[in-house]
Coordinates of C-alpha atoms and ligand atoms in Angstrom, one line a residue:
M1 CA -85.6 -30.1 -129.7
N2 CA -84.8 -28.5 -126.4
R3 CA -81.4 -30.1 -126.3
N4 CA -80.7 -28.8 -129.8
H5 CA -81.8 -25.3 -128.9
E6 CA -79.7 -25.4 -125.7
R7 CA -76.6 -26.4 -127.7
L8 CA -77.3 -23.8 -130.4
H9 CA -77.2 -21.1 -127.7
R10 CA -74.4 -22.5 -125.5
D11 CA -72.1 -23.1 -128.4
E12 CA -72.8 -20.1 -130.6
K13 CA -69.2 -19.0 -130.0
D14 CA -67.9 -22.4 -130.8
L15 CA -69.5 -22.2 -134.2
R16 CA -67.8 -18.9 -134.9
S17 CA -64.5 -20.5 -133.9
L18 CA -64.9 -23.6 -136.1
A19 CA -65.0 -21.7 -139.4
M20 CA -62.7 -18.9 -138.1
T21 CA -60.3 -21.4 -136.4
E22 CA -60.0 -23.2 -139.7
L23 CA -59.5 -19.9 -141.6
Q24 CA -56.8 -19.0 -139.0
N25 CA -55.1 -22.3 -139.6
I26 CA -55.1 -21.7 -143.3
Y27 CA -53.9 -18.1 -142.8
A28 CA -50.9 -19.4 -140.8
G29 CA -50.3 -22.5 -142.9
L30 CA -50.5 -20.8 -146.3
G31 CA -48.9 -17.6 -145.3
L32 CA -51.9 -15.5 -146.2
T33 CA -51.7 -11.8 -145.6
R34 CA -53.8 -10.0 -143.0
E35 CA -55.8 -8.3 -145.8
E36 CA -56.6 -11.7 -147.3
L37 CA -57.9 -12.9 -144.0
D38 CA -60.0 -9.8 -143.4
L39 CA -61.4 -10.1 -146.9
L40 CA -62.5 -13.6 -146.2
S41 CA -63.8 -12.9 -142.7
L42 CA -66.2 -10.1 -143.3
P43 CA -69.5 -10.4 -145.1
R44 CA -69.9 -8.1 -148.1
R45 CA -73.6 -7.4 -147.3
S46 CA -75.8 -8.2 -144.4
F47 CA -79.5 -7.3 -144.2
T48 CA -81.8 -7.5 -141.1
V49 CA -85.4 -6.8 -141.9
S50 CA -88.5 -6.5 -139.8
F51 CA -91.8 -6.9 -141.5
P52 CA -95.5 -7.1 -140.5
V53 CA -97.7 -10.1 -141.3
K54 CA -101.4 -10.0 -140.9
M55 CA -102.1 -13.4 -139.3
T56 CA -105.2 -15.5 -139.8
S57 CA -106.0 -14.8 -136.2
G58 CA -106.6 -11.1 -137.2
R59 CA -103.5 -9.9 -135.3
T60 CA -100.5 -8.3 -137.0
Q61 CA -97.3 -9.9 -136.0
M62 CA -93.8 -8.5 -136.7
Y63 CA -91.2 -10.9 -137.9
T64 CA -87.4 -10.5 -138.2
G65 CA -85.6 -11.9 -141.3
Y66 CA -81.9 -12.0 -142.3
R67 CA -79.9 -12.3 -145.5
V68 CA -76.2 -12.3 -145.5
Q69 CA -74.1 -12.3 -148.7
H70 CA -70.7 -13.3 -147.5
N71 CA -68.6 -13.3 -150.7
D72 CA -69.5 -13.1 -154.3
A73 CA -66.2 -12.9 -156.1
R74 CA -66.8 -16.2 -157.9
G75 CA -70.4 -15.4 -158.9
P76 CA -73.8 -14.4 -157.5
A77 CA -74.3 -15.2 -153.9
K78 CA -76.0 -18.5 -153.3
G79 CA -77.5 -20.2 -150.3
G80 CA -80.6 -21.4 -148.4
I81 CA -83.3 -19.8 -146.5
R82 CA -84.1 -21.3 -143.2
F83 CA -87.1 -20.8 -140.9
H84 CA -85.9 -21.4 -137.4
H85 CA -86.8 -19.4 -134.3
E86 CA -83.2 -19.2 -133.1
L87 CA -81.8 -17.9 -136.4
D88 CA -79.9 -14.6 -135.8
E89 CA -77.5 -12.5 -137.8
E90 CA -74.4 -14.1 -136.3
H91 CA -75.5 -17.6 -137.2
A92 CA -76.7 -16.6 -140.7
T93 CA -73.2 -15.0 -141.2
E94 CA -71.4 -18.1 -140.3
L95 CA -73.6 -20.2 -142.5
A96 CA -73.1 -17.8 -145.4
L97 CA -69.4 -18.1 -145.1
L98 CA -69.8 -21.9 -145.2
M99 CA -71.8 -21.5 -148.4
A100 CA -69.1 -19.4 -150.0
L101 CA -66.5 -22.0 -149.2
K102 CA -68.8 -24.9 -150.2
C103 CA -69.4 -23.4 -153.7
A104 CA -65.7 -22.9 -154.1
V105 CA -64.9 -26.5 -153.0
V106 CA -67.1 -28.0 -155.7
N107 CA -66.0 -25.3 -158.1
I108 CA -69.4 -23.9 -159.2
P109 CA -69.6 -20.2 -160.1
F110 CA -71.3 -18.9 -157.0
G111 CA -70.5 -17.0 -153.9
G112 CA -72.1 -17.7 -150.6
A113 CA -75.2 -16.5 -148.8
K114 CA -77.7 -17.6 -146.1
G115 CA -80.8 -16.1 -144.6
G116 CA -84.2 -16.8 -143.3
V117 CA -86.8 -15.8 -140.7
A118 CA -86.7 -16.2 -137.0
V119 CA -89.9 -18.2 -136.7
N120 CA -91.0 -21.7 -135.7
P121 CA -92.8 -22.8 -138.9
L122 CA -94.2 -25.8 -137.1
E123 CA -96.5 -23.5 -135.1
L124 CA -97.9 -21.7 -138.2
S125 CA -100.9 -22.6 -140.3
R126 CA -100.2 -23.1 -144.0
I127 CA -101.7 -19.7 -144.9
D128 CA -99.7 -17.9 -142.2
L129 CA -96.5 -19.7 -143.4
E130 CA -97.2 -18.5 -146.9
N131 CA -97.8 -14.9 -145.7
V132 CA -94.6 -14.9 -143.7
T133 CA -92.7 -16.2 -146.7
R134 CA -94.2 -13.5 -149.0
G135 CA -93.5 -10.8 -146.4
Y136 CA -89.9 -11.8 -146.1
I137 CA -89.4 -11.8 -149.8
R138 CA -91.0 -8.4 -150.2
A139 CA -88.5 -7.1 -147.6
I140 CA -85.4 -8.5 -149.3
A141 CA -86.6 -8.4 -153.0
D142 CA -84.2 -5.6 -153.9
H143 CA -81.2 -7.7 -152.7
I144 CA -81.9 -11.0 -154.5
G145 CA -82.0 -11.9 -158.1
P146 CA -80.6 -14.4 -160.6
F147 CA -77.3 -12.5 -160.9
K148 CA -77.2 -11.1 -157.4
D149 CA -78.2 -13.7 -154.8
I150 CA -80.2 -16.9 -155.4
P151 CA -82.0 -18.5 -152.4
A152 CA -82.8 -22.2 -152.0
P153 CA -84.3 -24.5 -149.3
D154 CA -82.6 -25.0 -145.9
V155 CA -83.8 -26.0 -142.5
Y156 CA -87.6 -26.2 -142.3
T157 CA -88.1 -24.8 -145.8
D158 CA -89.2 -26.8 -148.8
E159 CA -90.3 -26.8 -152.5
Q160 CA -93.7 -25.2 -151.7
I161 CA -91.9 -22.3 -149.9
M162 CA -89.6 -21.9 -152.9
A163 CA -92.7 -21.7 -155.1
W164 CA -94.1 -18.9 -153.0
I165 CA -90.8 -17.1 -153.1
L166 CA -90.7 -17.4 -156.9
D167 CA -94.3 -16.2 -157.2
E168 CA -93.8 -13.2 -154.8
Y169 CA -90.6 -12.1 -156.6
E170 CA -92.3 -12.4 -160.0
R171 CA -95.2 -10.3 -158.8
I172 CA -92.8 -7.6 -157.7
K173 CA -90.8 -7.7 -160.9
R174 CA -93.9 -8.2 -163.2
E175 CA -92.1 -10.8 -165.3
H176 CA -90.9 -14.5 -165.1
V177 CA -87.6 -14.9 -163.3
P178 CA -87.3 -18.7 -162.7
A179 CA -83.6 -18.5 -161.9
V180 CA -84.2 -16.3 -158.8
V181 CA -84.6 -19.3 -156.6
T182 CA -83.7 -23.0 -156.7
G183 CA -85.1 -26.1 -155.1
K184 CA -88.5 -25.3 -156.8
P185 CA -91.1 -27.9 -157.7
P186 CA -90.2 -29.5 -161.1
E187 CA -93.5 -28.0 -162.5
L188 CA -92.0 -24.5 -161.9
G189 CA -88.5 -25.2 -163.4
G190 CA -87.1 -27.2 -160.5
I191 CA -85.2 -30.5 -160.9
A192 CA -86.7 -33.6 -159.2
V193 CA -83.2 -34.9 -158.3
R194 CA -82.7 -31.7 -156.2
R195 CA -85.0 -33.4 -153.5
Y196 CA -82.3 -36.0 -152.7
S197 CA -79.2 -34.5 -154.3
T198 CA -77.6 -33.4 -151.0
A199 CA -78.0 -36.9 -149.7
L200 CA -76.7 -38.5 -153.0
G201 CA -73.7 -36.2 -153.1
G202 CA -72.9 -37.1 -149.5
V203 CA -73.1 -40.8 -150.3
H204 CA -70.7 -40.3 -153.3
V205 CA -68.0 -38.8 -151.1
L206 CA -68.6 -41.2 -148.2
E207 CA -68.0 -44.2 -150.4
Q208 CA -64.7 -42.7 -151.6
A209 CA -63.6 -42.0 -148.1
L210 CA -64.6 -45.5 -147.0
K211 CA -62.5 -46.9 -149.9
E212 CA -59.6 -44.7 -148.8
R213 CA -59.8 -46.2 -145.2
G214 CA -60.1 -49.7 -146.6
M215 CA -63.6 -50.2 -145.2
A216 CA -65.8 -52.5 -147.3
G217 CA -69.1 -50.9 -148.2
S218 CA -71.9 -53.5 -147.7
G219 CA -73.1 -54.2 -144.2
L220 CA -71.4 -51.3 -142.6
R221 CA -73.4 -49.8 -139.7
V222 CA -74.6 -46.3 -140.0
A223 CA -76.4 -43.9 -137.6
V224 CA -78.2 -40.9 -138.9
Q225 CA -79.2 -37.9 -136.8
G226 CA -82.1 -36.0 -138.4
F227 CA -84.9 -37.4 -140.6
G228 CA -85.6 -34.2 -142.6
N229 CA -85.0 -34.0 -146.3
V230 CA -81.3 -34.7 -146.0
G231 CA -81.3 -37.3 -143.2
E232 CA -84.2 -39.3 -144.6
H233 CA -82.8 -39.5 -148.1
T234 CA -79.3 -40.3 -146.9
A235 CA -80.7 -43.2 -144.8
R236 CA -82.8 -44.4 -147.7
I237 CA -79.9 -44.4 -150.2
L238 CA -77.5 -46.1 -147.8
H239 CA -80.2 -48.7 -147.0
E240 CA -80.8 -49.4 -150.7
R241 CA -77.0 -49.8 -151.2
G242 CA -76.8 -52.5 -148.5
Y243 CA -75.6 -50.6 -145.5
R244 CA -77.2 -51.3 -142.1
V245 CA -78.8 -48.2 -140.9
V246 CA -78.8 -49.0 -137.1
A247 CA -80.2 -45.8 -135.7
V248 CA -82.2 -42.7 -136.9
S249 CA -83.7 -39.8 -135.1
D250 CA -85.7 -36.6 -135.4
V251 CA -86.6 -33.8 -133.1
N252 CA -89.1 -36.0 -131.2
G253 CA -86.7 -38.9 -130.5
G254 CA -85.0 -41.8 -132.2
I255 CA -85.0 -45.5 -132.8
Q256 CA -82.3 -48.2 -133.1
D257 CA -81.9 -51.7 -134.3
P258 CA -78.4 -53.3 -134.5
A259 CA -79.7 -55.6 -137.2
G260 CA -80.6 -52.6 -139.4
L261 CA -83.8 -50.6 -139.7
D262 CA -86.2 -51.1 -142.6
I263 CA -86.0 -47.5 -143.8
P264 CA -89.0 -47.5 -146.1
A265 CA -91.1 -48.9 -143.3
V266 CA -89.7 -46.3 -140.9
R267 CA -90.6 -43.6 -143.4
K268 CA -94.2 -44.9 -143.6
H269 CA -94.4 -44.9 -139.8
R270 CA -93.1 -41.3 -139.7
D271 CA -95.6 -40.1 -142.3
A272 CA -98.4 -41.6 -140.3
A273 CA -97.2 -40.7 -136.7
G274 CA -95.3 -37.5 -137.4
S275 CA -92.0 -38.9 -136.0
V276 CA -89.7 -41.9 -136.3
A277 CA -90.2 -42.4 -132.6
G278 CA -92.6 -45.1 -131.6
Y279 CA -91.7 -47.3 -134.7
A280 CA -92.6 -50.9 -133.7
G281 CA -89.8 -53.4 -133.7
A282 CA -87.0 -51.0 -132.7
R283 CA -85.8 -49.8 -129.4
A284 CA -86.0 -46.1 -128.5
I285 CA -82.8 -44.0 -128.4
T286 CA -82.3 -40.4 -127.5
N287 CA -80.6 -37.9 -129.9
A288 CA -77.6 -37.9 -127.5
G289 CA -77.6 -41.7 -127.5
L290 CA -77.6 -41.8 -131.3
L291 CA -74.4 -39.7 -131.5
A292 CA -72.7 -42.3 -129.2
A293 CA -74.3 -45.4 -130.9
E294 CA -72.2 -48.4 -131.9
C295 CA -71.7 -47.8 -135.7
D296 CA -69.0 -47.4 -138.4
V297 CA -70.4 -44.2 -139.9
L298 CA -72.1 -41.4 -138.0
I299 CA -74.1 -38.9 -140.0
P300 CA -75.2 -35.8 -138.2
A301 CA -77.9 -34.4 -140.6
A302 CA -79.8 -32.1 -138.3
L303 CA -78.7 -28.8 -136.8
S304 CA -75.3 -27.2 -135.9
N305 CA -73.2 -28.0 -132.8
Q306 CA -74.4 -31.5 -132.1
V307 CA -71.0 -32.9 -131.3
D308 CA -69.0 -30.8 -128.9
K309 CA -66.2 -31.3 -126.4
S310 CA -68.7 -32.9 -123.9
N311 CA -69.7 -35.8 -126.2
A312 CA -67.0 -36.1 -128.9
R313 CA -65.1 -38.8 -126.9
E314 CA -68.3 -40.9 -126.9
V315 CA -68.5 -41.1 -130.7
K316 CA -67.9 -44.8 -131.7
A317 CA -67.8 -44.2 -135.5
T318 CA -64.7 -44.4 -137.6
V319 CA -66.1 -42.0 -140.2
V320 CA -68.3 -38.9 -139.6
L321 CA -70.1 -37.5 -142.6
E322 CA -71.3 -33.9 -141.8
M323 CA -74.5 -33.7 -143.7
A324 CA -75.8 -30.8 -141.5
N325 CA -74.0 -27.4 -141.7
A326 CA -71.4 -27.2 -138.9
P327 CA -72.7 -30.1 -136.8
L328 CA -69.3 -30.3 -135.0
T329 CA -67.7 -27.6 -132.8
A330 CA -64.0 -26.8 -133.2
E331 CA -63.2 -28.7 -130.0
A332 CA -65.1 -31.8 -131.2
D333 CA -63.3 -31.6 -134.5
E334 CA -59.9 -31.6 -132.8
I335 CA -60.8 -34.5 -130.4
L336 CA -62.1 -36.6 -133.3
F337 CA -58.9 -36.0 -135.4
H338 CA -56.7 -37.1 -132.5
R339 CA -58.9 -40.2 -132.2
D340 CA -58.2 -41.1 -135.8
V341 CA -61.8 -40.5 -136.9
T342 CA -62.2 -39.4 -140.5
V343 CA -64.4 -36.3 -140.6
I344 CA -65.8 -35.5 -144.1
P345 CA -66.5 -31.8 -143.6
D346 CA -69.9 -30.2 -144.4
I347 CA -68.6 -28.0 -147.2
L348 CA -67.7 -31.1 -149.1
A349 CA -70.2 -33.7 -147.7
N350 CA -73.4 -31.7 -148.2
A351 CA -72.5 -29.8 -151.3
G352 CA -74.6 -32.0 -153.6
G353 CA -77.6 -29.8 -152.9
V354 CA -76.1 -26.6 -154.2
V355 CA -74.5 -28.4 -157.1
V356 CA -77.9 -29.5 -158.4
S357 CA -79.2 -26.0 -157.5
Y358 CA -76.5 -24.7 -160.0
F359 CA -77.8 -27.1 -162.7
E360 CA -81.3 -25.8 -162.0
W361 CA -80.2 -22.2 -162.2
S362 CA -78.3 -22.9 -165.5
Q363 CA -81.4 -24.8 -166.9
N364 CA -83.7 -21.9 -166.0
L365 CA -81.4 -19.3 -167.6
S366 CA -81.3 -21.2 -170.9
N367 CA -84.9 -22.2 -170.7
D368 CA -83.8 -25.8 -171.0
T369 CA -84.7 -29.0 -169.2
W370 CA -81.9 -31.5 -168.5
P371 CA -82.7 -35.3 -168.6
E372 CA -82.3 -37.0 -165.3
D373 CA -79.3 -39.1 -166.3
K374 CA -77.4 -35.9 -167.2
V375 CA -78.1 -34.4 -163.8
L376 CA -77.0 -37.6 -162.0
A377 CA -73.9 -38.0 -164.1
R378 CA -72.8 -34.4 -163.6
L379 CA -73.5 -34.5 -159.9
A380 CA -71.3 -37.6 -159.6
L381 CA -68.5 -36.1 -161.7
T382 CA -68.6 -32.8 -159.7
M383 CA -68.5 -34.6 -156.3
A384 CA -65.7 -36.9 -157.5
A385 CA -63.6 -34.0 -158.8
A386 CA -64.1 -32.0 -155.5
Y387 CA -63.1 -35.1 -153.4
A388 CA -60.0 -35.6 -155.6
D389 CA -59.1 -31.9 -155.4
V390 CA -59.4 -32.0 -151.6
L391 CA -57.4 -35.1 -151.2
A392 CA -54.7 -33.7 -153.5
L393 CA -54.1 -31.0 -150.9
C394 CA -53.6 -33.5 -148.1
S395 CA -50.0 -33.7 -147.1
N396 CA -48.5 -37.3 -146.9
G397 CA -49.9 -39.4 -144.1
R398 CA -53.3 -38.6 -142.5
C399 CA -55.6 -36.3 -144.3
R400 CA -57.3 -33.6 -142.3
M401 CA -60.1 -33.2 -144.8
R402 CA -61.6 -30.0 -143.3
Q403 CA -58.3 -28.2 -143.5
A404 CA -57.7 -29.4 -147.1
A405 CA -61.2 -28.4 -148.1
Y406 CA -60.9 -24.9 -146.6
E407 CA -57.5 -24.5 -148.2
L408 CA -58.9 -25.4 -151.6
A409 CA -61.9 -23.0 -151.2
V410 CA -59.8 -20.2 -149.8
K411 CA -57.3 -20.4 -152.7
R412 CA -60.1 -20.4 -155.2
I413 CA -61.9 -17.4 -153.7
L414 CA -58.7 -15.4 -153.3
Q415 CA -57.7 -16.1 -156.8
A416 CA -61.1 -14.6 -158.0
E417 CA -60.5 -11.6 -155.7
R418 CA -57.0 -11.1 -157.1
L419 CA -58.2 -11.3 -160.7
R420 CA -60.9 -8.7 -159.9
G421 CA -58.2 -6.4 -158.5
N422 CA -59.4 -6.5 -155.0
L423 CA -56.1 -7.8 -153.7
Ligands
LIG501 N1 -79.3 -25.0 -148.0 C1 -78.4 -25.8 -148.8 C2 -77.0 -25.8 -148.2 O1 -76.8 -25.4 -147.1 C3 -78.5 -25.6 -150.3 C4 -78.2 -24.2 -150.7 C5 -78.5 -24.0 -152.2 O2 -78.9 -25.0 -152.9 O3 -78.3 -22.9 -152.6 O4 -76.1 -26.2 -148.9

């Protein structure tokens, strides 16, 4: 955790430059105008709120929350809410920009947003967590809504928190508004597949990229950083498909086994012990060690800025699947490209979550429930189409997938702005 936090601080500027560097590249490469670049660089709306929460201890504690709506030319703003004590406006803004690009890459009718509360939820009791969630929603209620901005889960937020968000919003509005938030429990209009849809979408694009590089699927060695919702399900799905998951980690440490970990058993151990660390029959590995582990595919599925210029040369993988948002800094991205590592960028790799959020939102608006096979089939189709659209923009020879994905997203957003008369 400390190392992650250190990185988050130290490389805050790098994060800005990754998204912005890429936008600058597109700007130069596509001959965009200065107005177009400005329009893409500045968030349309950004809210910082402070709100009091009466804690179970009896004290009143002030919390700071954020919500940034980066662009909504293609539809209502969409993006997660994270509870992380180092969240600030700048980070939320970058993550909101990534959401706008992500929704455009997979061609769903949403803009991009991100927000959350600067809090460490692991230190809160359940009732305090609920009250922080409700206080935050009361503070931003005027700015969200099914046709304005639709939150969803992100780092350290889950279905229960989405249920509290729904309930608080509906209390304020005094009517049912299920489409105001996605990632809800299925009993409240959510889609069960949403729990693992980010992971599944990532596996879909990974398998296409592996085919592209002529790497056979079964038996390939995979290392996964992070064992939260995204990391755990990605490891599980790959394990079920015959990949060898040789290392996994969480904030408390990691484990490795070159013969491949038994992921269901690791999960059982984590549920009992609170961490993957200490799992019997595997060797311990640090988070830094995991990023440099011997493997074919590296999957950073935790926080931002995990691979930077100091450790990018240690990466052994041939393919990096960015399941976290912005896990690589701009320098790391450059180094990996020159080392011929295929990097599947976050805005494509982890878009499966927001794609199924879109299905959930549509389902809620029409008061319908989709059968699971329809959800899975449309997710697969959407990811395949996005992958093909990105590859189609790669010039002959080696594909720099991040650049192609940004180009695709930027073109789509600018076209919407043009049609609206904003350009
Ligand atoms: N937090 C997720 C992301 O970063 C999902 C957002 C959503 O479903 O709206 O993509």
